[in-house]
GROMACS .gro file of C-alpha atoms in nm:
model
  388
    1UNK     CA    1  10.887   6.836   7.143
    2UNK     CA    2  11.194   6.751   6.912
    3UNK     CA    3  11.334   6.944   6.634
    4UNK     CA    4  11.495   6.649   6.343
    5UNK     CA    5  11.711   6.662   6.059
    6UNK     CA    6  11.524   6.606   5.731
    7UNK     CA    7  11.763   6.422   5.494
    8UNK     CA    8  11.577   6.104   5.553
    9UNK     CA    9  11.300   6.258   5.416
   10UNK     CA   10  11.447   6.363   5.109
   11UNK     CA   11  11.579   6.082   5.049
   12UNK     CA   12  11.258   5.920   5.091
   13UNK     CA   13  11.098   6.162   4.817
   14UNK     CA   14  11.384   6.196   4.560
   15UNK     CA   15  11.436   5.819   4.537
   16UNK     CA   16  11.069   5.729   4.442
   17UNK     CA   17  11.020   5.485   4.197
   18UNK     CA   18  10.718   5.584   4.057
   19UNK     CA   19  10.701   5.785   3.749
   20UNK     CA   20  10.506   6.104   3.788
   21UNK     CA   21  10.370   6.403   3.602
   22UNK     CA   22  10.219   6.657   3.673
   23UNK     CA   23   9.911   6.826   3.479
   24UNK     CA   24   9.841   7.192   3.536
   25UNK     CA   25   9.469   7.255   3.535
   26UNK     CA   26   9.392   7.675   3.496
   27UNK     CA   27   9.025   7.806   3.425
   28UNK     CA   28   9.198   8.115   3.281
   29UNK     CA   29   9.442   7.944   3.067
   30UNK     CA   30   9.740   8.110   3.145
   31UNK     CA   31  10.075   8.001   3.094
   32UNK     CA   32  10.166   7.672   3.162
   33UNK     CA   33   9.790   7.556   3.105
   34UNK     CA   34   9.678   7.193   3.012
   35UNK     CA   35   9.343   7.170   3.104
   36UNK     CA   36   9.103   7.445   3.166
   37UNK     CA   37   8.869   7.247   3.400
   38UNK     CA   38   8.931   6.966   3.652
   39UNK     CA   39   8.731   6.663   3.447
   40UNK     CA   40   8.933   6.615   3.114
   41UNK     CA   41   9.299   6.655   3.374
   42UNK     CA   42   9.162   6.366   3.556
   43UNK     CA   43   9.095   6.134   3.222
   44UNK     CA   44   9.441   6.201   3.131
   45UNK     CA   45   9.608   6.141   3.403
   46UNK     CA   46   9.767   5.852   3.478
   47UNK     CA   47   9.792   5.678   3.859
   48UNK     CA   48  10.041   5.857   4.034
   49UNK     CA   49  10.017   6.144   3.871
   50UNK     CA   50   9.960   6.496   4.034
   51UNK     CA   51   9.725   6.751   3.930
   52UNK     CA   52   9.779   7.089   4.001
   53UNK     CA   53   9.458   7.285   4.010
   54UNK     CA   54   9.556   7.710   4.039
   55UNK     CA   55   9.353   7.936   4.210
   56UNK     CA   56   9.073   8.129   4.028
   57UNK     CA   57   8.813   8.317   4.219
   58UNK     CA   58   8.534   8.079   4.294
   59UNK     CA   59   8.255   8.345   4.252
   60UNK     CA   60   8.419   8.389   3.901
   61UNK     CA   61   8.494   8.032   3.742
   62UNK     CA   62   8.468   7.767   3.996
   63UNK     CA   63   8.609   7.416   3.877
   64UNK     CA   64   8.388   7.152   3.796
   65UNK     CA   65   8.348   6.820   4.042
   66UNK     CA   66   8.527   6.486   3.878
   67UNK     CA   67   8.457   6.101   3.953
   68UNK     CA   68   8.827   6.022   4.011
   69UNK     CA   69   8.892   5.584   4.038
   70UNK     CA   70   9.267   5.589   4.010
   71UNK     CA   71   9.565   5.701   4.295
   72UNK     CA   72   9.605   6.055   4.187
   73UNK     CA   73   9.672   6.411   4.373
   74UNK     CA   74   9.462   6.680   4.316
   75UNK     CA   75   9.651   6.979   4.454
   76UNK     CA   76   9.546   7.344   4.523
   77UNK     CA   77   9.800   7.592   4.420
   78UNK     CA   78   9.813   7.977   4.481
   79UNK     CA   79   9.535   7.969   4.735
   80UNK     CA   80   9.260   7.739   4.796
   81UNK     CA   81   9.027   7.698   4.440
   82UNK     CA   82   8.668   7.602   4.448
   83UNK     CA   83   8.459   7.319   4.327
   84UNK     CA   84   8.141   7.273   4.194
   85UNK     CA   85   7.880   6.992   4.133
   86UNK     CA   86   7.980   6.607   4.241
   87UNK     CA   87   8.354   6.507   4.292
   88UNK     CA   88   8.382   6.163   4.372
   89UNK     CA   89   8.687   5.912   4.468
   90UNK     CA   90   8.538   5.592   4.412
   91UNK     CA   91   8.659   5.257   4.252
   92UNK     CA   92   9.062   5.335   4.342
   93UNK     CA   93   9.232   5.011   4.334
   94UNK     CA   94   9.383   4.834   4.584
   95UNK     CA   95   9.762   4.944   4.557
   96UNK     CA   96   9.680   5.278   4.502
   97UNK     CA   97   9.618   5.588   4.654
   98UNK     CA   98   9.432   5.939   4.573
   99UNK     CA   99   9.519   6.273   4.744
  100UNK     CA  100   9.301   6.584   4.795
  101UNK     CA  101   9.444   6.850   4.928
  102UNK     CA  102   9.388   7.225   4.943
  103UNK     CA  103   9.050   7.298   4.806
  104UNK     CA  104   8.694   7.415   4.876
  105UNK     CA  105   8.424   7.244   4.777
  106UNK     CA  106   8.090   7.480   4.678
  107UNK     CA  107   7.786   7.659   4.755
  108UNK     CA  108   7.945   8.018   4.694
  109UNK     CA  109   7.739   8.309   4.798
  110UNK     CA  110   7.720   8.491   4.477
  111UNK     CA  111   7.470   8.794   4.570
  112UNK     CA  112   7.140   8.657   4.710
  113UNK     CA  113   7.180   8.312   4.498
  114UNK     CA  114   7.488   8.072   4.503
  115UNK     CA  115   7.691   7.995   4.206
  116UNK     CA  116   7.662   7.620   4.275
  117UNK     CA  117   7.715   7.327   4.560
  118UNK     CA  118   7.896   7.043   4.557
  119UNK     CA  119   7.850   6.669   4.674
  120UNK     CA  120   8.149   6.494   4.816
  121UNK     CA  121   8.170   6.109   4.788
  122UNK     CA  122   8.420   5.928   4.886
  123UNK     CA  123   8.321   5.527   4.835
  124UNK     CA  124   8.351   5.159   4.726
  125UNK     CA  125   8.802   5.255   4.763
  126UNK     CA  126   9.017   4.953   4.779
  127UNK     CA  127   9.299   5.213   4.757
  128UNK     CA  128   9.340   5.444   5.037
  129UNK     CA  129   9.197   5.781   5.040
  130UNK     CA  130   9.327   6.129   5.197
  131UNK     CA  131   9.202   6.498   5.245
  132UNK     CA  132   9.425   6.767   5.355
  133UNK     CA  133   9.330   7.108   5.368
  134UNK     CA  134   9.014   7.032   5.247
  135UNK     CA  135   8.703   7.264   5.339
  136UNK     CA  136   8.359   7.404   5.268
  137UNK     CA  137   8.218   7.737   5.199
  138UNK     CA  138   7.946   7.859   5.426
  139UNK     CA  139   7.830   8.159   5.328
  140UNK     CA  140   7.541   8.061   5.235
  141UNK     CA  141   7.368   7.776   5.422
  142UNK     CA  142   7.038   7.714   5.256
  143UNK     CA  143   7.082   7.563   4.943
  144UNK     CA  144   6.942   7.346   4.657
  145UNK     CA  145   7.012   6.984   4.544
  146UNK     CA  146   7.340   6.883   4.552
  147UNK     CA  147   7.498   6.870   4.906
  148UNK     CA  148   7.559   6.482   4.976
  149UNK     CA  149   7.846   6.380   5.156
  150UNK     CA  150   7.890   6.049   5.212
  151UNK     CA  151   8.225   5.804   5.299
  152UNK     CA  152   8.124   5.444   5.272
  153UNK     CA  153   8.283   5.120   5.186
  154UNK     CA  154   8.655   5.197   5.233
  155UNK     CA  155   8.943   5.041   5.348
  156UNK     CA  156   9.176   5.361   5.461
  157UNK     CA  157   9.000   5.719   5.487
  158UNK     CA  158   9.208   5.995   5.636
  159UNK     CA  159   9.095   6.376   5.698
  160UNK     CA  160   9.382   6.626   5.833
  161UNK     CA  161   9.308   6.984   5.897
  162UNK     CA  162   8.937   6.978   5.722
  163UNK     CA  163   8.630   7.197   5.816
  164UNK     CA  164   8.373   7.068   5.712
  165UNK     CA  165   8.041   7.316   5.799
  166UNK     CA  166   7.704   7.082   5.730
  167UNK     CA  167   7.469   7.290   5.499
  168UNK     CA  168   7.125   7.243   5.447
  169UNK     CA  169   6.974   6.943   5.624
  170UNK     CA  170   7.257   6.726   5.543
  171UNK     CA  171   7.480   6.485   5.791
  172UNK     CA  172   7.848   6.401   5.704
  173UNK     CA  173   7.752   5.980   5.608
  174UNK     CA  174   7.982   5.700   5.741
  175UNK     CA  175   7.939   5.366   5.667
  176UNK     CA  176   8.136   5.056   5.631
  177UNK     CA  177   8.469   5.202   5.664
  178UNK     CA  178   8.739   4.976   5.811
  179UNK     CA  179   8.952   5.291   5.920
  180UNK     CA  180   8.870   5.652   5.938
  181UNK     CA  181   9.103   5.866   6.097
  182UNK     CA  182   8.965   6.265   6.102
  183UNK     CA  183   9.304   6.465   6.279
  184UNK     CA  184   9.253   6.804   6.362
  185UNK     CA  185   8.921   6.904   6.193
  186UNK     CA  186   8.600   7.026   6.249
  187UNK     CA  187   8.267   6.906   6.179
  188UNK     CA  188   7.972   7.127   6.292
  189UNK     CA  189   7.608   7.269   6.168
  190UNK     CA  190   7.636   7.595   5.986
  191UNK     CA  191   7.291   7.643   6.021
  192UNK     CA  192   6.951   7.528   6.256
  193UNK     CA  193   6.860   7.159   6.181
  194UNK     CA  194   6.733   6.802   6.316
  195UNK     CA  195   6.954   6.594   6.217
  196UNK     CA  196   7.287   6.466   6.356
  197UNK     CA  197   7.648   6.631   6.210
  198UNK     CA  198   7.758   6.315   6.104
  199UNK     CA  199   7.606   5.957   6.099
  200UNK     CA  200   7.853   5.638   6.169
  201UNK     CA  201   7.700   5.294   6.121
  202UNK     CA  202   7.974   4.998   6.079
  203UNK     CA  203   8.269   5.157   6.041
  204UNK     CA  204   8.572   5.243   6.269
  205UNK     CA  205   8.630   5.620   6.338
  206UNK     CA  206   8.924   5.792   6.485
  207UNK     CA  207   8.913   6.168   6.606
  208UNK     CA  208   9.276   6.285   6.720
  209UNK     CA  209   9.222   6.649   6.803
  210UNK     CA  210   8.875   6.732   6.645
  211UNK     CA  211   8.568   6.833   6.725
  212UNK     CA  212   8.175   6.721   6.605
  213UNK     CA  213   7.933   6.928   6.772
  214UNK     CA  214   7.512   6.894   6.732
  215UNK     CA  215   7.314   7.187   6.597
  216UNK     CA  216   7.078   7.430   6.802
  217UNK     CA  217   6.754   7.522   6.641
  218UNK     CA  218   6.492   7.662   6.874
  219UNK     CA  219   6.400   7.446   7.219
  220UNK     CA  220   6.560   7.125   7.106
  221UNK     CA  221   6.873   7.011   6.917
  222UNK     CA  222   7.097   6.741   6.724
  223UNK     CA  223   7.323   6.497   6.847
  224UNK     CA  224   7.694   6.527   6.686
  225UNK     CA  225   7.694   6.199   6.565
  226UNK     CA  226   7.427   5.888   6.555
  227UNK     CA  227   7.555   5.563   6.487
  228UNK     CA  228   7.543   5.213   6.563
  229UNK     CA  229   7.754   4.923   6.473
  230UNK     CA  230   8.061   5.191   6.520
  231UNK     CA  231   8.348   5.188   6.693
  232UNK     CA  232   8.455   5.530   6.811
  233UNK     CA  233   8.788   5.623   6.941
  234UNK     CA  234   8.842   5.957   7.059
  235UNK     CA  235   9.225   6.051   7.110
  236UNK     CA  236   9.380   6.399   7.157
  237UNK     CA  237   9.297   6.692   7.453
  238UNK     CA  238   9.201   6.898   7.187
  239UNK     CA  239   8.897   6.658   7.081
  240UNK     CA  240   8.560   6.794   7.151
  241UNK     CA  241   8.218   6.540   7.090
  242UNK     CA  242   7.928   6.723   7.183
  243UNK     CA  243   7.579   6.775   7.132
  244UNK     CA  244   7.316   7.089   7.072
  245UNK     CA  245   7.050   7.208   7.260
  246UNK     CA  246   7.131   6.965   7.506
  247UNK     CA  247   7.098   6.654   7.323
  248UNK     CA  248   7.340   6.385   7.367
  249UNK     CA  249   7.653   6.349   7.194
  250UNK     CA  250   7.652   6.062   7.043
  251UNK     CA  251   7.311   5.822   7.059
  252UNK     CA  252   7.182   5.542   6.842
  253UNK     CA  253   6.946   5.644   6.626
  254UNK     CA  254   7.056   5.633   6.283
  255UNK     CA  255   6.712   5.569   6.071
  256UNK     CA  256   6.718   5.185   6.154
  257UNK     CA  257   7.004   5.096   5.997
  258UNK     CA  258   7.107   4.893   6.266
  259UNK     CA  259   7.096   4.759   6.624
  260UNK     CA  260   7.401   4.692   6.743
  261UNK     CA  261   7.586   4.924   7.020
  262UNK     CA  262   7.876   5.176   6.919
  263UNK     CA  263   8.183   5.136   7.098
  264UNK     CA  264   8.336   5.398   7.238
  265UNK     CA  265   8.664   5.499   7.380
  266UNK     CA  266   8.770   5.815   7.527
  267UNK     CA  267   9.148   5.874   7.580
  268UNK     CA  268   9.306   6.105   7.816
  269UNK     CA  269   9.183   6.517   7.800
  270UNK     CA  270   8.917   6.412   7.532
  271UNK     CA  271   8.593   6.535   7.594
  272UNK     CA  272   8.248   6.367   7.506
  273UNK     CA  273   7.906   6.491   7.610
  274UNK     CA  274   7.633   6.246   7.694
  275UNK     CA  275   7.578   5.928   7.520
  276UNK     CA  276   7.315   5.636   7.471
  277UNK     CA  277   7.312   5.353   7.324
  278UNK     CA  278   7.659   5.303   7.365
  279UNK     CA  279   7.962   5.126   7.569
  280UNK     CA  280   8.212   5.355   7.687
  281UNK     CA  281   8.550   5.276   7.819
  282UNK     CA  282   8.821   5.499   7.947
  283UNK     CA  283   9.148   5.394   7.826
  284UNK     CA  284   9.429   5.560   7.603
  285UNK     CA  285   9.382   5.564   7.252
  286UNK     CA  286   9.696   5.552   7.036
  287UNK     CA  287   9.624   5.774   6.702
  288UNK     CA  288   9.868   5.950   6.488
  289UNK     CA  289   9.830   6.309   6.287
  290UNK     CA  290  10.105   6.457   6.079
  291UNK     CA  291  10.072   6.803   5.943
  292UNK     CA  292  10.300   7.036   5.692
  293UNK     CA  293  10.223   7.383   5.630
  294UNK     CA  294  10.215   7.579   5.304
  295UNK     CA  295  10.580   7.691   5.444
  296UNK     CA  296  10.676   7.326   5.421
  297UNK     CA  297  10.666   7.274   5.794
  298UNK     CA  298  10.598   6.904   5.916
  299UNK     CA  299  10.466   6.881   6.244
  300UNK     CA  300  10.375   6.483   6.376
  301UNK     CA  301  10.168   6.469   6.688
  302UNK     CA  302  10.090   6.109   6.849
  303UNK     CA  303   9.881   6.012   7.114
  304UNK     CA  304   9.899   5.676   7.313
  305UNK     CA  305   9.982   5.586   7.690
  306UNK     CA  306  10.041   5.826   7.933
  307UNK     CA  307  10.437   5.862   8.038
  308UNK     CA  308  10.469   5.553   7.774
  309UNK     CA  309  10.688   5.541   7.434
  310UNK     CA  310  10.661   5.616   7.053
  311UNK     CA  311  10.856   5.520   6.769
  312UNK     CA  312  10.791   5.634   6.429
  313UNK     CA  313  10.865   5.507   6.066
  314UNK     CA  314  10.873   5.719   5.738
  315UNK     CA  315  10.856   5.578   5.381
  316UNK     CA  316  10.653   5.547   5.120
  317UNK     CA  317  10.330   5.279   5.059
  318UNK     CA  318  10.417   4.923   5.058
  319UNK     CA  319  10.224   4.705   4.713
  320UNK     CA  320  10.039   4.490   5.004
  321UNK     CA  321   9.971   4.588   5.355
  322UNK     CA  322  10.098   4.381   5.617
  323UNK     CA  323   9.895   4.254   5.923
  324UNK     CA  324  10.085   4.297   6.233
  325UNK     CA  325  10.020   4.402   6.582
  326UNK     CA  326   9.640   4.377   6.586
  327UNK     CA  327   9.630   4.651   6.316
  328UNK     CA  328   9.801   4.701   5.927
  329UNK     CA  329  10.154   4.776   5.856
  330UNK     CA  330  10.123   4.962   5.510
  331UNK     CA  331  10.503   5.109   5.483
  332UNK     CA  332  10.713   4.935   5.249
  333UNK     CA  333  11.024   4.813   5.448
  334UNK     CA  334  11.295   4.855   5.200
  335UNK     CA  335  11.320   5.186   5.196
  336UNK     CA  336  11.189   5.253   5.534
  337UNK     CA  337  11.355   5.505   5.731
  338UNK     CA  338  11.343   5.531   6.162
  339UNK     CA  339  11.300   5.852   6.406
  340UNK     CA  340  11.466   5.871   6.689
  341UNK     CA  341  11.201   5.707   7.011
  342UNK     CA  342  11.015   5.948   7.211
  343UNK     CA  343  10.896   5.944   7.564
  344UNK     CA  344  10.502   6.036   7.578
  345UNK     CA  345  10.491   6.310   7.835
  346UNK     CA  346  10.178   6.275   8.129
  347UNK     CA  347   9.856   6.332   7.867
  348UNK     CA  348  10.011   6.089   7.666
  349UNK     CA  349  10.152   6.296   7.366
  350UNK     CA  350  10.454   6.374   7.168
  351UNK     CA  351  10.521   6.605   6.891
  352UNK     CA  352  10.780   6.553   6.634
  353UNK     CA  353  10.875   6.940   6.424
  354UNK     CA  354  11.036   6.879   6.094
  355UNK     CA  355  11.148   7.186   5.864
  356UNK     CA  356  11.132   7.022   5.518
  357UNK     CA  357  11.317   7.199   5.218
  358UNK     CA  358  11.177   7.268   4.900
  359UNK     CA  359  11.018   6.958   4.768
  360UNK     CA  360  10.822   6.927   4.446
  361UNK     CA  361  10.442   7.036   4.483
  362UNK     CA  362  10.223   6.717   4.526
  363UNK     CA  363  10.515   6.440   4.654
  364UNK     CA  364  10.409   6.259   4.932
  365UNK     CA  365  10.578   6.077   5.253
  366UNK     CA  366  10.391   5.848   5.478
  367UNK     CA  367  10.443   5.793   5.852
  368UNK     CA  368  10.351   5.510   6.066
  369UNK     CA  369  10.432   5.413   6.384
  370UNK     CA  370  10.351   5.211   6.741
  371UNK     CA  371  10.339   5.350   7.121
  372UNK     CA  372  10.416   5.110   7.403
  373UNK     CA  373  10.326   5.160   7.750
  374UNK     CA  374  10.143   4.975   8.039
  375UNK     CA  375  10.289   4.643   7.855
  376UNK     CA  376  10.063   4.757   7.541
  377UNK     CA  377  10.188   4.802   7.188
  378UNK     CA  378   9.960   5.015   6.940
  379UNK     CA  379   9.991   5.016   6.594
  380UNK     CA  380   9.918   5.353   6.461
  381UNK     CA  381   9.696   5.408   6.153
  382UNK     CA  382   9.936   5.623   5.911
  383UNK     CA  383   9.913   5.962   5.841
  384UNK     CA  384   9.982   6.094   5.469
  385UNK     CA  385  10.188   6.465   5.422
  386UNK     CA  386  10.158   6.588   5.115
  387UNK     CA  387  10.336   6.853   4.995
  388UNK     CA  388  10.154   7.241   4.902
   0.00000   0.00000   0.00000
């Protein structure tokens, strides 16, 4: 572990070239207030902007869902405010990129009824997409229509410090996602049912220091995930894949969809349950997660070869990715800023701690990065901090 100076990262921040504003969204109007209600902030808004949605009890005025299709930030403030009904990030351009971060999407218990659920969707992005702090009330698990969560046909999906509890008789829906990196979050059954916590099919998933597990519902159980056509890398000793009831982790049956094996790989102190229908390899898996805390400290955790080296780059979104290394380089050079190497210690990880100052609520710093060891180079996916 390594404590840094953070002037790089201001410098990063304050000498953005993009324009922003930021709209304050408040269901009791109170000072301050331009929007009462998430859907008419979002038509206003311009790409980049930031929208800062304050807390109001969810039991007492939750916000309504939005269809958001442009790179903005839709930020929690003054505790973590609910959402109702459908919010959807779908049709973001390439170039762009939308943020959510610090919210809770529906059912409320409200009594013996709930005061609504909410669908996420999160599909058809050129852009890049990224949840932090994002989770879901389960108070109450048995619910009515509206509980779809699907992430299909993306480019770049990332998840950092979500719980995501599956309600109902509904799986967490992968599909055709070139890169989706979950870092430390959960994914599990809040209540007894068949089907598998999340379904993969065609898509390339990344779990650094999270855990899927299957349900339990009388003599039988779920697998965590069913997929096919996947390719599964599990990074981080933290990482937990496991199924209920003892049913296998991870098998292939995922409604016919498709045929084709998932690969999997498990890196070091990752654990996976049993699997079908799959090829499994032991080998390390480089990942990157970066964290910052509502006390605006950044903590970067990487995983790659054992004993082996890291390097890490922070800076904000280049226009056009850049293939490199097998993978995507998606900083923009120019104003590109270096940390210091690290050695990976014996399980393969390193952790970078950063104390950021005060910084303006919704700017956000990427990090990418590369371990080398065992004459391999891996291109990390980047991780997105933004700030509370």
């Amino acid at each position: 572990m390594r404590t840094h100076s953070l002037g790089f990262v201001l410098l990063v921040l304050l000498t953005s070239p993009r324009a922003q504003t930021t709209w304050v969204v408040d269901a009791l109007g109170r000072p301050g207030t331009n929007f009462t209600d998430l859907p008419a902030a979002v038509a206003a808004a311009a790409p980049g902007d930031v929208i800062a949605l304050r807390y109001v009890d969810p039991l007492v005025s939750p916000y309504q869902g939005a269809s958001i299709s442009k790179g903005l930030t839709v930020v929690g403030v003054g505790g973590r405010p609910g959402i109702v009904g459908r919010l959807q990030v779908g049709l973001v351009p390439a170039g762009q990129h939308a943020v959510l971060r610090n919210l809770r999407l529906a059912p409320f218990q409200n009594g013996s009824s709930t005061s609504g659920d909410c669908s996420l969707l999160v599909r058809s992005n050129s852009g890049s997409v990224h949840l932090q702090d994002v989770d879901r009330d389960a108070t109450f698990t048995f619910t009515y229509p509206l509980n779809q969560w699907q992430v299909s046909d993306n480019e770049l999906v990332t998840m950092t410090e979500c719980s995501f509890p599956m309600v109902s008789t509904v799986s967490m829906q992968v599909t055709r996602v070139r890169e989706l990196v979950m870092a430390r979050c959960t994914v599990a059954p809040s209540n007894a049912t068949g089907f598998a916590t999340m379904q993969v099919a065609d898509s390339s998933l990344i779990l650094l220091d999270s855990s899927v597990v299957g349900s339990v519902f009388g003599a039988g159980g779920s697998a965590a995930i069913s997929s096919c056509d996947a390719r599964i890398h599990l990074a981080g000793a933290a990482t937990r894949v496991l199924g209920g009831g003892g049913h296998d982790a991870i098998d292939g049956a995922f409604g016919g969809l498709c045929t084709g094996l998932t690969q999997l790989v498990v890196g070091q102190g990752a654990a996976v349950g049993t699997t079908n229908n799959t090829a499994t390899t032991m080998a390390s898996v480089p990942a990157l997660g970066a964290f910052v805390d509502d006390n605006s400290r950044l903590d970067t955790n990487v995983a790659g070869e054992p004993s082996g080296f890291a390097g890490l780059w922070a800076g904000l979104p280049a226009a056009t990715p850049v293939p490199i290394f097998g993978g995507t380089f998606y900083l923009d050079v120019a104003g590109m800023l270096v940390l210091p190497v690290l050695g990976l210690d014996a399980q393969g990880h390193a952790t970078w701690q950063i104390q950021l100052p005060a910084i303006a609520t919704g700017s956000s710093l990427w990090l990418q990065g590369l371990t080398v060891g065992n004459g391999e180079v891996g291109l990390l996916t980047p991780a997105v901090v933004t700030m509370p």
